[in-house]
Short mmCIF file of C-alpha atoms in Angstrom, two decimals:
data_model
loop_
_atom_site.label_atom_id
_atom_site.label_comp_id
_atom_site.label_asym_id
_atom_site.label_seq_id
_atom_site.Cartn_x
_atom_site.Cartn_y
_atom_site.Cartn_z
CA UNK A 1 1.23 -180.39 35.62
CA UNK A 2 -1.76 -180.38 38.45
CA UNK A 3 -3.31 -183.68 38.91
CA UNK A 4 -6.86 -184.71 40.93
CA UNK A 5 -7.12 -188.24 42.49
CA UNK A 6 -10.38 -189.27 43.30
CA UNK A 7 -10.82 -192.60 45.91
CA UNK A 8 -13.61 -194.41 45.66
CA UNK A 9 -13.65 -196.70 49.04
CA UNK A 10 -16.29 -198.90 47.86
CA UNK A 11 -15.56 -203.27 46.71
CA UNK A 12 -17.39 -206.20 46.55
CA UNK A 13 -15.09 -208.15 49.02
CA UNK A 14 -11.99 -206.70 50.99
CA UNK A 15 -8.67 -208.38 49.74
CA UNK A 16 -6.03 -210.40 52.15
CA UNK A 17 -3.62 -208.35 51.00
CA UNK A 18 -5.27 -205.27 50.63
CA UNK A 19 -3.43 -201.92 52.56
CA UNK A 20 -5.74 -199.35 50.96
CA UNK A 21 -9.11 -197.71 52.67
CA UNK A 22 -11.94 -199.62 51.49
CA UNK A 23 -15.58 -201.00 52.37
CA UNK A 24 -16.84 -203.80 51.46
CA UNK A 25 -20.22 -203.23 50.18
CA UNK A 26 -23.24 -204.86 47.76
CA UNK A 27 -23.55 -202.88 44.74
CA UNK A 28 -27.01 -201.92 45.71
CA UNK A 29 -25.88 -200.63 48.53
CA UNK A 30 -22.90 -198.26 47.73
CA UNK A 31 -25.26 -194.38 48.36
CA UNK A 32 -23.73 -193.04 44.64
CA UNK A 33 -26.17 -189.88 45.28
CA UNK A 34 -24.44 -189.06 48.77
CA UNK A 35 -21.01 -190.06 47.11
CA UNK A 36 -20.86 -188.18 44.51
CA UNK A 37 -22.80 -184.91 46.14
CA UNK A 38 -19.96 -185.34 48.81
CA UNK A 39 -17.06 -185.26 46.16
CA UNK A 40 -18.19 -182.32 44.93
CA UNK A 41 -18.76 -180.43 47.55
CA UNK A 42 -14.79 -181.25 48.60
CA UNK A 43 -14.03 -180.21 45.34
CA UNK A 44 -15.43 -177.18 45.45
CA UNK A 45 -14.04 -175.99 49.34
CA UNK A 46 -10.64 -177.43 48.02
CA UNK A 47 -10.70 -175.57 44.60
CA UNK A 48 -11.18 -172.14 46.80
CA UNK A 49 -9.08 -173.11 49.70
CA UNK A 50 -6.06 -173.63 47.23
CA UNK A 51 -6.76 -170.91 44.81
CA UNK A 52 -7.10 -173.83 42.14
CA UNK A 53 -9.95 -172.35 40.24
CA UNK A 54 -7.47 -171.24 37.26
CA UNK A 55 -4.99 -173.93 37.41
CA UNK A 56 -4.72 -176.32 34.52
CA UNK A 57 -5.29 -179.79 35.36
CA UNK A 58 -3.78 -182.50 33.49
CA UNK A 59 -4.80 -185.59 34.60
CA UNK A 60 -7.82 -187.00 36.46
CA UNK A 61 -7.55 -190.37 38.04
CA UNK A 62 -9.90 -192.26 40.39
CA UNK A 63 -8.71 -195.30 42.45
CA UNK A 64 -9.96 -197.12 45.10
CA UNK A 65 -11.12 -199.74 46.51
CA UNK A 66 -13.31 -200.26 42.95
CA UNK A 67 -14.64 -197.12 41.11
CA UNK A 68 -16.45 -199.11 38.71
CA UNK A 69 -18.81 -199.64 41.82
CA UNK A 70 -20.19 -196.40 40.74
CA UNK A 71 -22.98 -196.11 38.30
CA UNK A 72 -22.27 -194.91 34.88
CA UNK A 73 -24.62 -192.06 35.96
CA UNK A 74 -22.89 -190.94 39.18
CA UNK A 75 -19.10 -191.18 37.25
CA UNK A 76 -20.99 -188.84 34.38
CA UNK A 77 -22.28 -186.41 36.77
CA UNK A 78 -18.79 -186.61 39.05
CA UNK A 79 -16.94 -185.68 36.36
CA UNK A 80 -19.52 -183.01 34.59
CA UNK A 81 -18.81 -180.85 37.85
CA UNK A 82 -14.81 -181.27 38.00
CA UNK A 83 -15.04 -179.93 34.45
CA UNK A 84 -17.12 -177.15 35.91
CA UNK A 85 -15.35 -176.30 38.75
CA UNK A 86 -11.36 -176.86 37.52
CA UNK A 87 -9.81 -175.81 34.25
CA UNK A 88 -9.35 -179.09 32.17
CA UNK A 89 -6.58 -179.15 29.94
CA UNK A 90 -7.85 -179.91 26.41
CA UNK A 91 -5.29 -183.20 26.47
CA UNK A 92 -6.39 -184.12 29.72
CA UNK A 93 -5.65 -187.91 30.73
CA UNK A 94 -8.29 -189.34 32.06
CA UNK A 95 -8.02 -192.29 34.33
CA UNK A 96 -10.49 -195.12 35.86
CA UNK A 97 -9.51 -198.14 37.84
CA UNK A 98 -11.65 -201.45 37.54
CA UNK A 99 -11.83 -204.51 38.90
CA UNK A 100 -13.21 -207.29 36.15
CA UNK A 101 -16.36 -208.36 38.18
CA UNK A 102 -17.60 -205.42 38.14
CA UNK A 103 -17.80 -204.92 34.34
CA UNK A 104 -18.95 -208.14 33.72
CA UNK A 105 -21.74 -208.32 35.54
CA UNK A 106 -25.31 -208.98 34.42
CA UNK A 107 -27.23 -205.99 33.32
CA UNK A 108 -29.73 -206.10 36.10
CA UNK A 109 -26.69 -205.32 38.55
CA UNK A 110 -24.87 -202.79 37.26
CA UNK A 111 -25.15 -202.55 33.32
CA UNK A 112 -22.12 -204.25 31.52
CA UNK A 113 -22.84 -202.61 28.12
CA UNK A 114 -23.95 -199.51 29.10
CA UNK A 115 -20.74 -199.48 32.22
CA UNK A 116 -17.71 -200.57 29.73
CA UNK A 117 -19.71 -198.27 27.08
CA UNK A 118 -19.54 -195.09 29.30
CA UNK A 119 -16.20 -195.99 30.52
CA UNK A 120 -15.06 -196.29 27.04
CA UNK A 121 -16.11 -192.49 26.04
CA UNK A 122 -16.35 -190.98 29.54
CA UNK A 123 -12.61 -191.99 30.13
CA UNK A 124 -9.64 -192.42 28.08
CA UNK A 125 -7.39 -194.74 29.96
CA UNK A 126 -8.80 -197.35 32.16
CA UNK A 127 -6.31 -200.22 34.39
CA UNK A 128 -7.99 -203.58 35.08
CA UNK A 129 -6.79 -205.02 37.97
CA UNK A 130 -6.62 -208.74 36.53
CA UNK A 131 -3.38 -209.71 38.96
CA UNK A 132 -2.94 -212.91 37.79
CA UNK A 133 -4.83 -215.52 35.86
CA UNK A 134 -4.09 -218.12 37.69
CA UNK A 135 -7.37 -219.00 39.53
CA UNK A 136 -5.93 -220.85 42.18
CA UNK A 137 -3.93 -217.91 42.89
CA UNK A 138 -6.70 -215.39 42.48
CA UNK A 139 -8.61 -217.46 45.56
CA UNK A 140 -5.47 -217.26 48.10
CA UNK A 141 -5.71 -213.61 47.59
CA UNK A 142 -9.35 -213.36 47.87
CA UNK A 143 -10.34 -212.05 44.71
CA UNK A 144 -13.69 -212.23 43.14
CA UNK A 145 -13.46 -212.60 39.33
CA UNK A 146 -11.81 -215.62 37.62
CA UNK A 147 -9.75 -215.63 34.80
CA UNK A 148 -12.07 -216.26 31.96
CA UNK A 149 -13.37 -212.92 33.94
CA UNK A 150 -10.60 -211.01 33.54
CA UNK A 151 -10.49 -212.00 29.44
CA UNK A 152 -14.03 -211.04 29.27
CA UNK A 153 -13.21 -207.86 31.10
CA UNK A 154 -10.77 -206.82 28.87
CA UNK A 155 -12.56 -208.04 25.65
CA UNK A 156 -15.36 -205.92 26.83
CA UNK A 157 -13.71 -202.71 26.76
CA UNK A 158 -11.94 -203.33 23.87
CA UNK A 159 -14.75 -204.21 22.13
CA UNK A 160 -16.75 -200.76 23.56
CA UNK A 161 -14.47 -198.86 21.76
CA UNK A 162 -11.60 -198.09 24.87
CA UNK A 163 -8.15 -197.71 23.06
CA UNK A 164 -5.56 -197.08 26.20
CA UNK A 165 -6.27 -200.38 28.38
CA UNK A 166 -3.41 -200.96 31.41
CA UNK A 167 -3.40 -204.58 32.82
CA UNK A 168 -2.34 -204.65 36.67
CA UNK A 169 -0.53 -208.10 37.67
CA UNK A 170 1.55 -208.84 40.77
CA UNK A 171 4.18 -211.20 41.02
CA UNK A 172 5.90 -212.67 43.94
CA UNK A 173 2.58 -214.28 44.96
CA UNK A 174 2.53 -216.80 47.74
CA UNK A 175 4.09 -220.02 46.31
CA UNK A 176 4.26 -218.88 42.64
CA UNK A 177 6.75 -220.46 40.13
CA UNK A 178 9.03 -218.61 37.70
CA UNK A 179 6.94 -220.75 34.86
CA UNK A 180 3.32 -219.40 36.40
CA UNK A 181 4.53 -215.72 36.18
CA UNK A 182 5.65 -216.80 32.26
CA UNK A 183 2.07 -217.76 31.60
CA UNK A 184 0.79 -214.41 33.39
CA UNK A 185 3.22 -212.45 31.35
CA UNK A 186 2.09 -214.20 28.24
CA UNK A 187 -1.35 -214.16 28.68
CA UNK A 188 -1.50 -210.62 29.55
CA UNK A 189 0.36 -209.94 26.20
CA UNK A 190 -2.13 -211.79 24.04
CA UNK A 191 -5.07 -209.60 25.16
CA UNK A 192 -3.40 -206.80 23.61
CA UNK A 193 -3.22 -204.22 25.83
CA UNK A 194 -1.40 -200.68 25.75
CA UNK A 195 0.25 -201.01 29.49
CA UNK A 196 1.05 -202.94 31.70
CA UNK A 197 2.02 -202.44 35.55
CA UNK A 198 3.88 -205.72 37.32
CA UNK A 199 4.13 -205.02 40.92
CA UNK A 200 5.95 -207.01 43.58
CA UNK A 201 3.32 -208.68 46.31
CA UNK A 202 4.54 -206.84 49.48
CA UNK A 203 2.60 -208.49 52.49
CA UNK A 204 3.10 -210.24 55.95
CA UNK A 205 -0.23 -212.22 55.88
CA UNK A 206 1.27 -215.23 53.65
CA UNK A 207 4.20 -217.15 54.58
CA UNK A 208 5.55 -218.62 51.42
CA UNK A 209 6.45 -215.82 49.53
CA UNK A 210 9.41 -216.08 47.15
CA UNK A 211 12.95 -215.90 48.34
CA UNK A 212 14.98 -212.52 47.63
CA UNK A 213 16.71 -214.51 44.57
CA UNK A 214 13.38 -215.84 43.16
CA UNK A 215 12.07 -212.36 43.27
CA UNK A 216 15.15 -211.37 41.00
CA UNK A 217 14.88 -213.86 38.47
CA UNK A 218 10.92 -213.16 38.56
CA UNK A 219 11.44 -209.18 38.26
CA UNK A 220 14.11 -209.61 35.83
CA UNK A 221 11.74 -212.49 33.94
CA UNK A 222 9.15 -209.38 33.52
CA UNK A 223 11.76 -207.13 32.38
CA UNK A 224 12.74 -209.07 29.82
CA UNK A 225 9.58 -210.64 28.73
CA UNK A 226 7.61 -207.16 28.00
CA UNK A 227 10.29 -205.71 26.49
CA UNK A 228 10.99 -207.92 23.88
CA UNK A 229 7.07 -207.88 23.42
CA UNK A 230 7.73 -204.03 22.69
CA UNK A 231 6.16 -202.33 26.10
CA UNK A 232 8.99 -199.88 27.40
CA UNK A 233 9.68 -200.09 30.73
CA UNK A 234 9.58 -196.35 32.25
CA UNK A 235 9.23 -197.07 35.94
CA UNK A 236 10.26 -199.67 38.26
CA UNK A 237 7.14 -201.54 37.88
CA UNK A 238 5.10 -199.89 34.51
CA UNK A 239 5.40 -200.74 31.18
CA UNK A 240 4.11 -198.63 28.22
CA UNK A 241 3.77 -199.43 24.77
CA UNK A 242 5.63 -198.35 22.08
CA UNK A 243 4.29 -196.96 19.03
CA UNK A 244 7.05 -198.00 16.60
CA UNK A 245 10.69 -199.33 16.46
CA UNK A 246 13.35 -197.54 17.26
CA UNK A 247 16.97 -197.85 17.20
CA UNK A 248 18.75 -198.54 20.95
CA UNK A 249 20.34 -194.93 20.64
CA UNK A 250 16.80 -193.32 20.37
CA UNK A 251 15.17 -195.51 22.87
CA UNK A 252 14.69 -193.26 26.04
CA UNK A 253 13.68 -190.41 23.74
CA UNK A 254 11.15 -192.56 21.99
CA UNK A 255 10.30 -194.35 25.47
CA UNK A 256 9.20 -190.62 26.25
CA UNK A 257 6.97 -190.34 23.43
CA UNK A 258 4.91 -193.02 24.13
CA UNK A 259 1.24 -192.10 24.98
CA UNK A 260 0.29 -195.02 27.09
CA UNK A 261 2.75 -193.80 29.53
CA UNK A 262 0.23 -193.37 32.85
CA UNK A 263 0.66 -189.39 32.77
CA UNK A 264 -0.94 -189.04 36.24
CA UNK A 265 1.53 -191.70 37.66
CA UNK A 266 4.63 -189.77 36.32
CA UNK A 267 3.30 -186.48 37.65
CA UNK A 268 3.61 -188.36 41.24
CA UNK A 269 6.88 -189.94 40.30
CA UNK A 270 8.19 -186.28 39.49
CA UNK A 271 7.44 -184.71 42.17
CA UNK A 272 3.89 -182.56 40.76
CA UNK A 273 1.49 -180.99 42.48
CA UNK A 274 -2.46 -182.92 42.73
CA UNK A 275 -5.63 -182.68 44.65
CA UNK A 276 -7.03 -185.67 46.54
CA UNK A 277 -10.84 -185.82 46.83
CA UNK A 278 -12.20 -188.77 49.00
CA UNK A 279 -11.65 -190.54 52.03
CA UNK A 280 -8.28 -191.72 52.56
CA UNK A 281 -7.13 -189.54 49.93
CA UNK A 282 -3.69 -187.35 49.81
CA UNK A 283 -3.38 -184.21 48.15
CA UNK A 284 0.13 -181.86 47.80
CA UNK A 285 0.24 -177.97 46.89
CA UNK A 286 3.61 -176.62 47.52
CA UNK A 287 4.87 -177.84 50.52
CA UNK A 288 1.83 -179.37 52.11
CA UNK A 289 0.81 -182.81 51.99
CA UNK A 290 -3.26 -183.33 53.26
CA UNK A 291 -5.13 -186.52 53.84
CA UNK A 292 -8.88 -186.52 54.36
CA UNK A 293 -9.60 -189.12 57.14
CA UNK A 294 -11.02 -192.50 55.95
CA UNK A 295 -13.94 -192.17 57.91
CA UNK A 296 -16.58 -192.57 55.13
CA UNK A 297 -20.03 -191.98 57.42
CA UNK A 298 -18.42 -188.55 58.37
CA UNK A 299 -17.31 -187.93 54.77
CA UNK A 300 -20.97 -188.30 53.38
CA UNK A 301 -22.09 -185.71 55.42
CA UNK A 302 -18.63 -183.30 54.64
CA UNK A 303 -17.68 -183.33 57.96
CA UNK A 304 -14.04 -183.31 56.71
CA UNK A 305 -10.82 -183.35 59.19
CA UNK A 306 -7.77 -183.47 57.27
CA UNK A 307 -4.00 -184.61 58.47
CA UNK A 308 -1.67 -181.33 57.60
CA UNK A 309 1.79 -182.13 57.36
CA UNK A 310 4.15 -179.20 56.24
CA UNK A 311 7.80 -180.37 54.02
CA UNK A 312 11.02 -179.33 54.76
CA UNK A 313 13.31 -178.38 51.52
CA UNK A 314 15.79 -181.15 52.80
CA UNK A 315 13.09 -183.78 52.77
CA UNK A 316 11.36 -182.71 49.60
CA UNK A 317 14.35 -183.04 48.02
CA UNK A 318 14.96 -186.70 49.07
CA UNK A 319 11.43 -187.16 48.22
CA UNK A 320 12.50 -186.09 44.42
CA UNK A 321 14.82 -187.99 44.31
CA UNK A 322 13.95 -191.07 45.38
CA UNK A 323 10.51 -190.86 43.53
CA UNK A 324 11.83 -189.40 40.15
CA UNK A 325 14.75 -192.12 40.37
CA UNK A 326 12.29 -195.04 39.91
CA UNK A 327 11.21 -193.61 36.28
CA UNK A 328 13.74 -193.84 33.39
CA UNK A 329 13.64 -190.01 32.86
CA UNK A 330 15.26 -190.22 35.95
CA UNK A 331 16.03 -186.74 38.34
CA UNK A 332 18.40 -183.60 37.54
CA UNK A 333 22.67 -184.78 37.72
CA UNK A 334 24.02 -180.92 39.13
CA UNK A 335 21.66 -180.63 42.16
CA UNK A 336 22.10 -184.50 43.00
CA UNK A 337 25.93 -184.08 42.92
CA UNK A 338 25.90 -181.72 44.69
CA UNK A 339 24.05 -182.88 47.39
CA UNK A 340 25.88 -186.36 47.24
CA UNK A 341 29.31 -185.99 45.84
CA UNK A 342 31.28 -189.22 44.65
CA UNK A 343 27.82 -191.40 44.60
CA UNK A 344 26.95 -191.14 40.98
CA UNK A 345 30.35 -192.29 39.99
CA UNK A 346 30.14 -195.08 42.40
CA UNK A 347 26.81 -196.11 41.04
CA UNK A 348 28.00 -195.84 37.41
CA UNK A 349 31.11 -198.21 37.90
CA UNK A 350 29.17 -200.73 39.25
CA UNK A 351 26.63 -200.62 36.36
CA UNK A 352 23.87 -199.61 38.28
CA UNK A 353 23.07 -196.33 36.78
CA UNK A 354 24.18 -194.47 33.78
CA UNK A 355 23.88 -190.12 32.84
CA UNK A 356 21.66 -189.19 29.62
CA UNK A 357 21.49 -185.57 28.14
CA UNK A 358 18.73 -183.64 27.04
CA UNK A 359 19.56 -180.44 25.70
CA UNK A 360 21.46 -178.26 27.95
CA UNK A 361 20.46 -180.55 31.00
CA UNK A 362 21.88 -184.03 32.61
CA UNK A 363 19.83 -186.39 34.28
CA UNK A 364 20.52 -189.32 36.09
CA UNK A 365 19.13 -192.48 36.07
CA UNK A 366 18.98 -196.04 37.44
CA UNK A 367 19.70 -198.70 34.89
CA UNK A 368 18.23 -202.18 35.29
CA UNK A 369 20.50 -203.50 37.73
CA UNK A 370 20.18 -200.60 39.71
CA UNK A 371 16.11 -200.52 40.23
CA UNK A 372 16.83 -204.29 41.19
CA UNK A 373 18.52 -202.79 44.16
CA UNK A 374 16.69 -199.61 44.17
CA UNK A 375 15.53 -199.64 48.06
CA UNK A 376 19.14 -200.46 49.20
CA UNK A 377 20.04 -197.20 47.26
CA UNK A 378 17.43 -195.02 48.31
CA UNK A 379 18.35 -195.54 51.86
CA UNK A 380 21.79 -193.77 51.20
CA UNK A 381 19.70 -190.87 49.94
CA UNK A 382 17.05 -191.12 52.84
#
């Protein structure tokens, strides 16, 4: 599968915690004509450079920053002229990151019914990024909305007719409890939502983060917790929900089936191909990696300077593995082995990973136990 990310640089406010490019900007202010006439223009020098005219694309995403800081007319017209200018698979997945201030706010801002509304049937998958709902939380880490936002948000789209709804949270936040990540977990549940994604809070700015066994107990609390709820848990920190029950033997082929699994994630996680449009943005065709510089005055006017960087075999194939190992489809057995000898069986006596087959093929995979400890294993790969 070929991909396209598309980042949109533009927030209200600039997180604490925040590593991604982004400028902090009033909605009236964000130039959505220049934006979007600049995206396009990329695409189209990109789509030639890369011979990608004919190439099937199977997933769109666009990330940030806060896409949603676009108009409902510039996302329309942005994506009129991918569909113009790329081949668009017919099952294409369709992906839009929002913050919940942004589709919440009064009309005379930036449209609440008629932004959740186009998001609804312009997109077919959109991730909130709620975090917590813990408001004394959400103002350590410098967040905007509240949590009665965050409801609303989601209510909202729900409500507009948008059927594959992901809820971002982070836990590990700076003096959480195991009991305040429980009532994150919970309340994220109740809104009814098809995914979920529970990331670790990885950050030097805060000083009382949780201690390496508080972060196992938490992880593991999340684990357990949206699994019982009926979300399968396909990657290290992404939960998808499933569409019916299904016996333990059948789970990873039903886990598969799912179709709130975040396509566009997985085609990272596998190792795919995808175009990155924006500043800040990283593309991969073959065996080189771009990055358009995250300078967003010269990217307005397409003066673009990109960062080549050209992969050896050896390291692509560390990159496979250590990407495709965090999913539970987990990577190809005969080409690890070979590479690493002995490992798998040492990983499988100590319960840390386990072999599945699928037709004529054996993959690999980290159990539970073994994503727990997933960096200290990577590193014998790396």
């Amino acid at each position: 599968m070929f991909s396209i990310y598309v980042h949109v640089p533009f927030c209200l406010k600039k997180c604490s915690y925040c590593d991604f490019h982004s400028v902090a900007s009033k909605p009236e202010d964000v130039p959505q004509k220049e934006f979007v006439a600049a995206l396009c223009r990329e695409a189209d020098i990109q789509s030639k450079k890369y011979g990608l005219e004919e190439r099937e694309i199977g997933s769109i995403y666009l990330g940030g920053g806060t896409p949603t800081m676009l108009s409902p007319k510039s996302l329309e017209q942005l994506l009129n002229h991918l569909s113009t200018t790329f081949k668009l698979s017919p099952e294409i997945e369709l992906s839009i990151e929002a913050n919940p201030e942004t589709l919440t706010r009064p009309s005379t801002a930036l449209g609440t019914c008629s932004l959740t509304y186009m998001l609804a049937h312009l997109f077919n998958r959109v991730s909130v990024g709620i975090q917590t709902f813990s408001d004394i939380q959400l103002k350590k880490l410098g967040r905007v909305h509240d949590s009665k936002t965050a409801e609303k948000a989601i209510l909202s789209l729900q409500e507009a007719g948008c059927k594959n709804i992901s809820i971002d949270l982070m836990w590990g936040l700076p003096g959480q409890t195991v009991d305040e990540l429980q009532d994150d977990l919970d309340r994220a549940i109740a809104l009814g939502p098809q995914h979920i994604s529970a990331y670790q809070l990885t950050t030097d700015r805060f000083s009382d983060l949780p201690s390496e066994e508080l972060s196992r107990e938490m992880w593991l609390l999340a684990h357990n917790k949206l699994t019982s709820a009926g979300f399968g848990h396909y990657e290290i920190s992404n939960f998808a929900k499933m569409t019916s029950s299904n016996s333990q033997a059948h789970a990873l082929t039903h886990l598969r089936a799912s179709p709130f699994r975040c396509r566009h994630n997985l085609n990272y996680w596998h190792y795919g191909e995808w175009l990155g449009l924006g500043p800040s943005a990283t593309g991969q065709t073959g065996n080189r990696r771009f990055t358009v510089k995250d300078d967003i005055k010269k990217y307005l006017i397409s003066d673009l300077e990109y960062t080549i960087e050209e992969i050896d075999d050896g390291t692509a194939f560390k990159e496979y593995c250590f990407m495709g190992l965090r999913t539970s489809d987990g990577i190809e057995f005969e080409s690890f082995n070979a590479r690493h000898p002995g490992l798998t069986e040492k990983w499988i006596s100590k319960g840390l990973a386990q072999l599945n087959h699928s037709g004529a093929s054996t993959f690999l995979r980290l159990t539970p136990d073994g994503w727990l400890i997933s960096d200290t294993l990577f590193s014998v790969i790396i």
